[in-house]
Amino acid sequence: MNAFMGSWRDAPDDAVLVAYASGDGSAAQVLSQRLVPRVLAQAKRMLADRAEAEDVAQEAMMRLWKIAPDWRQGEAQVSTWLYRVVANLCTDRLRKRRSLSLDDIAEPADPQKSAVAQMLETSRLTALADALAQLPDRQAQAVSLRHLEGLSNPEIATIMDISLRSVESLTARGKRALTDILAGRRAELGYEDE
Amino acid sequence: MLDDLFALAQAKPVMPSDDLMARILADADAVQVAAPAPTQSIWAGFFDIIGGWPSVGGLAMAGVTGVWFGIAPPATVTTFAADLIGTDVTVDLLADSSSYFAETLTDG
């Protein structure tokens, strides 16, 4: 298996995906090792919930496996496609979350941190995800790609299939809305004395 | 505050668990197995329809046998045909032309 995986080490994602569609047994492992960490991280940053992020990562990769036979090599980047799929899946979940309480989406404790620090960090990340959930889907996607994934505006324009001007507008409006939403929670999140 | 929250979210390392990777690879295997076989050539499809290479061998053998029966039919075939049709006709295609060629060569 390692010998096969070594042969794909320098191949672009779409070439490995086409190999997977052709029945190559090692291609799925190569793609998973490359893509799942980033897919999971994107979902975790948007949702602030490990279990939900894992579900999104699995669903996004499932969609990738299913689309593989129809993938046209060289036309689109697998990473770009995945950013879009994960952003859509996350905003779907954020939308459903609007009716849930914050306690329902609490993050499990990290034993390496003190209980107080852990609670504060969890509260802050959950508050951010909760605030994202209140934005319109496109704004939430643009803000998360820009400020959580650190992508450039042209990259976001490609991923969301919109103009640069639209990206700038969505991120600016989204950021302002987030600030307004979170303004009332400054004390609760430990920012009152800053 | 917002920038601090963004930085906090970005700083949190997230590594996929072995269980998640196993589930994703199981999905990949299931989809790969369920997917239709890669497109094959027209000839491969034709051979599959008629039963594969054993059938092609049988067809070839039958063809050769038919040609051989046409050139040198066994006596039983000739007798059977005569009994069935009620007549026995023999056509010699080579005798006259052979002598013609022989004469031409002799004269030339």
Short mmCIF file of C-alpha atoms in Angstrom, two decimals:
data_model
loop_
_atom_site.label_atom_id
_atom_site.label_comp_id
_atom_site.label_asym_id
_atom_site.label_seq_id
_atom_site.Cartn_x
_atom_site.Cartn_y
_atom_site.Cartn_z
CA MET A 1 0.00 0.00 0.00
CA ASN A 2 2.75 2.46 0.90
CA ALA A 3 4.45 1.82 -2.45
CA PHE A 4 1.19 2.65 -4.23
CA MET A 5 0.65 5.72 -2.08
CA GLY A 6 4.18 6.88 -2.83
CA SER A 7 3.39 6.82 -6.52
CA TRP A 8 0.61 9.38 -5.94
CA ARG A 9 2.65 11.62 -3.64
CA ASP A 10 3.26 14.37 -6.19
CA ALA A 11 0.11 13.92 -8.26
CA PRO A 12 -2.54 16.67 -8.17
CA ASP A 13 -5.75 15.95 -6.29
CA ASP A 14 -7.87 15.68 -9.40
CA ALA A 15 -5.55 13.08 -10.94
CA VAL A 16 -5.80 10.98 -7.79
CA LEU A 17 -9.58 11.41 -7.82
CA VAL A 18 -9.77 10.16 -11.40
CA ALA A 19 -7.62 7.18 -10.38
CA TYR A 20 -10.06 6.48 -7.55
CA ALA A 21 -12.95 6.54 -10.03
CA SER A 22 -11.04 4.07 -12.20
CA GLY A 23 -10.84 1.62 -9.32
CA ASP A 24 -7.42 2.38 -7.84
CA GLY A 25 -7.48 0.96 -4.32
CA SER A 26 -4.94 3.33 -2.79
CA ALA A 27 -6.30 6.60 -4.21
CA ALA A 28 -9.01 7.04 -1.56
CA GLN A 29 -6.45 6.75 1.23
CA VAL A 30 -4.18 9.31 -0.43
CA LEU A 31 -7.02 11.78 -0.91
CA SER A 32 -8.33 11.26 2.62
CA GLN A 33 -4.96 11.91 4.20
CA ARG A 34 -4.58 15.08 2.13
CA LEU A 35 -8.07 16.50 2.37
CA VAL A 36 -9.84 15.34 5.52
CA PRO A 37 -7.71 17.36 8.00
CA ARG A 38 -8.53 20.58 6.18
CA VAL A 39 -12.17 19.69 5.62
CA LEU A 40 -12.58 18.81 9.29
CA ALA A 41 -10.81 21.97 10.43
CA GLN A 42 -13.03 24.16 8.25
CA ALA A 43 -16.16 22.51 9.60
CA LYS A 44 -14.93 22.69 13.18
CA ARG A 45 -14.14 26.40 12.90
CA MET A 46 -17.58 27.17 11.53
CA LEU A 47 -19.57 24.91 13.83
CA ALA A 48 -17.48 24.88 17.04
CA ASP A 49 -18.63 21.34 17.57
CA ARG A 50 -16.38 18.33 17.02
CA ALA A 51 -19.09 15.73 16.46
CA GLU A 52 -20.98 17.88 13.98
CA ALA A 53 -17.75 18.78 12.21
CA GLU A 54 -16.91 15.09 11.82
CA ASP A 55 -20.35 14.44 10.34
CA VAL A 56 -19.84 17.28 7.87
CA ALA A 57 -16.37 16.01 6.94
CA GLN A 58 -17.71 12.52 6.31
CA GLU A 59 -20.62 13.88 4.24
CA ALA A 60 -18.35 16.15 2.20
CA MET A 61 -15.98 13.30 1.42
CA MET A 62 -18.93 11.05 0.55
CA ARG A 63 -20.03 13.64 -2.00
CA LEU A 64 -16.50 13.67 -3.38
CA TRP A 65 -16.46 9.87 -3.80
CA LYS A 66 -19.81 9.99 -5.56
CA ILE A 67 -18.88 12.76 -7.96
CA ALA A 68 -15.52 11.16 -8.83
CA PRO A 69 -16.71 9.29 -11.98
CA ASP A 70 -18.01 12.58 -13.42
CA TRP A 71 -15.00 14.71 -12.43
CA ARG A 72 -13.42 16.45 -15.40
CA GLN A 73 -9.72 16.60 -14.75
CA GLY A 74 -8.18 20.06 -15.07
CA GLU A 75 -11.45 22.01 -15.03
CA ALA A 76 -11.82 22.59 -11.30
CA GLN A 77 -9.72 22.16 -8.20
CA VAL A 78 -10.82 19.53 -5.74
CA SER A 79 -9.88 21.80 -2.83
CA THR A 80 -12.03 24.65 -4.19
CA TRP A 81 -14.97 22.31 -4.67
CA LEU A 82 -14.58 20.97 -1.14
CA TYR A 83 -14.44 24.45 0.42
CA ARG A 84 -17.79 25.17 -1.22
CA VAL A 85 -19.37 21.87 -0.17
CA VAL A 86 -18.20 22.19 3.45
CA ALA A 87 -19.36 25.82 3.64
CA ASN A 88 -22.79 24.82 2.34
CA LEU A 89 -23.09 21.85 4.69
CA CYS A 90 -22.06 24.01 7.64
CA THR A 91 -24.50 26.80 6.89
CA ASP A 92 -27.23 24.16 6.59
CA ARG A 93 -26.41 23.01 10.09
CA LEU A 94 -26.07 26.54 11.43
CA ARG A 95 -29.51 27.35 10.09
CA LYS A 96 -31.00 24.35 11.92
CA ARG A 97 -29.12 25.33 15.04
CA ARG A 98 -30.88 28.69 15.37
CA SER A 99 -33.69 27.05 17.27
CA LEU A 100 -31.38 25.18 19.65
CA SER A 101 -29.97 26.42 22.93
CA LEU A 102 -26.23 26.95 23.40
CA ASP A 103 -26.11 24.03 25.84
CA ASP A 104 -27.04 21.66 23.02
CA ILE A 105 -23.86 22.45 21.13
CA ALA A 106 -21.36 22.64 23.98
CA GLU A 107 -17.84 21.39 23.21
CA PRO A 108 -16.48 18.48 25.28
CA ALA A 109 -13.89 19.57 27.84
CA ASP A 110 -10.17 19.55 26.99
CA PRO A 111 -8.37 17.92 29.96
CA GLN A 112 -5.19 19.92 29.24
CA LYS A 113 -6.77 23.22 30.27
CA SER A 114 -8.15 24.46 33.53
CA ALA A 115 -11.89 24.20 33.87
CA VAL A 116 -12.37 27.98 33.86
CA ALA A 117 -10.16 28.60 30.83
CA GLN A 118 -11.79 25.70 29.02
CA MET A 119 -15.26 27.02 29.72
CA LEU A 120 -14.35 30.53 28.59
CA GLU A 121 -12.75 29.30 25.35
CA THR A 122 -15.67 27.02 24.64
CA SER A 123 -18.11 29.84 25.31
CA ARG A 124 -16.28 32.16 22.95
CA LEU A 125 -16.07 29.65 20.09
CA THR A 126 -19.67 28.65 20.55
CA ALA A 127 -20.72 32.30 20.63
CA LEU A 128 -18.92 32.88 17.33
CA ALA A 129 -20.60 29.88 15.71
CA ASP A 130 -23.93 30.95 17.16
CA ALA A 131 -23.47 34.43 15.73
CA LEU A 132 -22.54 32.98 12.33
CA ALA A 133 -25.76 30.98 12.49
CA GLN A 134 -27.72 34.21 12.61
CA LEU A 135 -26.22 35.56 9.40
CA PRO A 136 -27.69 34.92 5.96
CA ASP A 137 -26.04 31.82 4.48
CA ARG A 138 -23.93 33.65 1.90
CA GLN A 139 -22.63 36.13 4.44
CA ALA A 140 -21.74 33.34 6.86
CA GLN A 141 -19.90 31.48 4.11
CA ALA A 142 -17.98 34.51 2.91
CA VAL A 143 -17.01 35.59 6.44
CA SER A 144 -15.89 32.10 7.45
CA LEU A 145 -13.82 31.61 4.28
CA ARG A 146 -12.19 35.02 4.73
CA HIS A 147 -11.67 35.21 8.49
CA LEU A 148 -11.63 31.58 9.64
CA GLU A 149 -9.95 29.92 6.63
CA GLY A 150 -7.81 32.93 5.77
CA LEU A 151 -8.53 32.75 2.05
CA SER A 152 -8.07 35.69 -0.30
CA ASN A 153 -11.02 37.46 -1.88
CA PRO A 154 -10.26 36.06 -5.38
CA GLU A 155 -10.17 32.55 -3.91
CA ILE A 156 -13.50 33.12 -2.18
CA ALA A 157 -14.97 34.51 -5.41
CA THR A 158 -13.99 31.31 -7.19
CA ILE A 159 -15.29 29.06 -4.43
CA MET A 160 -18.63 30.87 -4.15
CA ASP A 161 -18.84 31.60 -7.88
CA ILE A 162 -19.47 35.32 -7.33
CA SER A 163 -17.69 38.56 -8.23
CA LEU A 164 -14.90 40.14 -6.19
CA ARG A 165 -17.18 43.06 -5.41
CA SER A 166 -19.80 40.66 -4.02
CA VAL A 167 -17.19 38.99 -1.83
CA GLU A 168 -16.13 42.34 -0.42
CA SER A 169 -19.72 43.32 0.20
CA LEU A 170 -20.67 40.01 1.85
CA THR A 171 -17.64 39.91 4.13
CA ALA A 172 -18.01 43.56 5.17
CA ARG A 173 -21.71 43.26 5.92
CA GLY A 174 -21.21 39.90 7.61
CA LYS A 175 -18.47 41.21 9.85
CA ARG A 176 -20.55 44.23 10.87
CA ALA A 177 -23.50 41.97 11.64
CA LEU A 178 -21.33 39.66 13.73
CA THR A 179 -20.02 42.62 15.72
CA ASP A 180 -23.57 43.76 16.41
CA ILE A 181 -24.76 40.30 17.38
CA LEU A 182 -21.85 39.74 19.75
CA ALA A 183 -21.90 43.23 21.25
CA GLY A 184 -24.41 42.21 23.88
CA ARG A 185 -22.29 39.28 25.02
CA ARG A 186 -19.02 41.08 25.74
CA ALA A 187 -19.23 40.66 29.50
CA GLU A 188 -20.39 37.07 29.28
CA LEU A 189 -17.41 36.24 27.02
CA GLY A 190 -14.85 38.04 29.20
CA TYR A 191 -14.24 41.09 26.98
CA GLU A 192 -15.91 43.68 29.17
CA ASP A 193 -12.72 45.24 30.57
CA GLU A 194 -10.86 45.48 27.22
CA MET B 1 -13.35 41.18 20.22
CA LEU B 2 -14.37 39.74 16.84
CA ASP B 3 -10.80 39.49 15.59
CA ASP B 4 -9.85 37.76 18.84
CA LEU B 5 -12.61 35.21 18.30
CA PHE B 6 -11.46 34.61 14.71
CA ALA B 7 -7.89 34.10 15.94
CA LEU B 8 -9.05 31.73 18.65
CA ALA B 9 -10.98 29.62 16.15
CA GLN B 10 -8.02 29.52 13.76
CA ALA B 11 -5.60 28.54 16.52
CA LYS B 12 -7.49 25.45 17.59
CA PRO B 13 -5.73 22.43 16.07
CA VAL B 14 -8.07 19.81 14.69
CA MET B 15 -6.84 16.39 13.69
CA PRO B 16 -9.14 13.71 12.32
CA SER B 17 -9.55 10.70 14.58
CA ASP B 18 -8.71 7.19 13.39
CA ASP B 19 -12.39 6.38 13.66
CA LEU B 20 -13.37 9.22 11.32
CA MET B 21 -10.71 8.21 8.78
CA ALA B 22 -11.92 4.60 8.94
CA ARG B 23 -15.51 5.68 8.33
CA ILE B 24 -14.51 7.86 5.38
CA LEU B 25 -12.41 5.10 3.81
CA ALA B 26 -15.25 2.63 4.31
CA ASP B 27 -17.53 5.05 2.45
CA ALA B 28 -14.95 5.33 -0.32
CA ASP B 29 -14.74 1.54 -0.66
CA ALA B 30 -18.52 1.17 -0.71
CA VAL B 31 -18.97 3.83 -3.40
CA GLN B 32 -16.09 2.43 -5.46
CA VAL B 33 -17.53 -1.10 -5.35
CA ALA B 34 -21.02 0.12 -6.22
CA ALA B 35 -19.81 2.24 -9.14
CA PRO B 36 -20.16 0.79 -12.66
CA ALA B 37 -17.08 -0.78 -14.17
CA PRO B 38 -14.88 1.52 -16.29
CA THR B 39 -15.97 1.90 -19.91
CA GLN B 40 -14.77 -1.00 -22.08
CA SER B 41 -14.06 -1.25 -25.78
CA ILE B 42 -16.72 -2.17 -28.34
CA TRP B 43 -15.00 -5.52 -29.01
CA ALA B 44 -14.83 -6.35 -25.31
CA GLY B 45 -18.56 -5.61 -25.02
CA PHE B 46 -19.29 -7.76 -28.08
CA PHE B 47 -17.30 -10.69 -26.71
CA ASP B 48 -19.11 -10.39 -23.39
CA ILE B 49 -22.48 -10.52 -25.18
CA ILE B 50 -21.69 -13.71 -27.08
CA GLY B 51 -20.20 -15.41 -24.06
CA GLY B 52 -16.53 -14.47 -23.93
CA TRP B 53 -13.43 -16.01 -25.48
CA PRO B 54 -14.62 -19.68 -25.23
CA SER B 55 -17.56 -18.81 -27.45
CA VAL B 56 -15.30 -16.99 -29.91
CA GLY B 57 -13.12 -20.15 -30.10
CA GLY B 58 -16.17 -22.29 -30.75
CA LEU B 59 -17.36 -19.96 -33.51
CA ALA B 60 -13.94 -20.05 -35.16
CA MET B 61 -13.83 -23.85 -35.02
CA ALA B 62 -17.32 -24.10 -36.52
CA GLY B 63 -16.31 -21.73 -39.31
CA VAL B 64 -13.17 -23.71 -40.19
CA THR B 65 -15.12 -26.97 -40.13
CA GLY B 66 -17.73 -25.53 -42.48
CA VAL B 67 -15.08 -24.38 -44.94
CA TRP B 68 -13.39 -27.80 -44.82
CA PHE B 69 -16.70 -29.59 -45.43
CA GLY B 70 -17.22 -27.37 -48.45
CA ILE B 71 -13.84 -28.29 -49.93
CA ALA B 72 -13.76 -32.01 -49.10
CA PRO B 73 -17.11 -33.26 -47.82
CA PRO B 74 -16.99 -36.66 -46.14
CA ALA B 75 -18.74 -39.49 -47.98
CA THR B 76 -21.45 -39.69 -45.34
CA VAL B 77 -22.37 -36.05 -45.96
CA THR B 78 -22.59 -36.61 -49.74
CA THR B 79 -24.69 -39.76 -49.26
CA PHE B 80 -26.92 -38.05 -46.74
CA ALA B 81 -27.48 -35.08 -49.09
CA ALA B 82 -28.29 -37.43 -51.98
CA ASP B 83 -30.76 -39.37 -49.83
CA LEU B 84 -32.38 -36.21 -48.59
CA ILE B 85 -32.63 -34.28 -51.85
CA GLY B 86 -32.93 -37.27 -54.17
CA THR B 87 -30.09 -36.40 -56.55
CA ASP B 88 -26.32 -36.29 -56.58
CA VAL B 89 -24.62 -33.52 -58.50
CA THR B 90 -20.88 -33.17 -58.67
CA VAL B 91 -19.34 -30.01 -60.08
CA ASP B 92 -15.64 -30.05 -60.95
CA LEU B 93 -14.45 -26.51 -61.04
CA LEU B 94 -10.77 -27.11 -61.63
CA ALA B 95 -10.42 -29.83 -64.26
CA ASP B 96 -11.04 -27.75 -67.43
CA SER B 97 -9.24 -24.67 -66.32
CA SER B 98 -6.22 -26.77 -65.27
CA SER B 99 -5.86 -28.23 -68.73
CA TYR B 100 -6.42 -24.83 -70.27
CA PHE B 101 -3.60 -23.37 -68.24
CA ALA B 102 -1.44 -26.39 -69.10
CA GLU B 103 -2.02 -25.88 -72.82
CA THR B 104 -1.35 -22.20 -72.61
CA LEU B 105 1.90 -22.77 -70.85
CA THR B 106 2.93 -25.45 -73.35
CA ASP B 107 2.12 -23.29 -76.33
CA GLY B 108 3.73 -20.20 -74.90
#
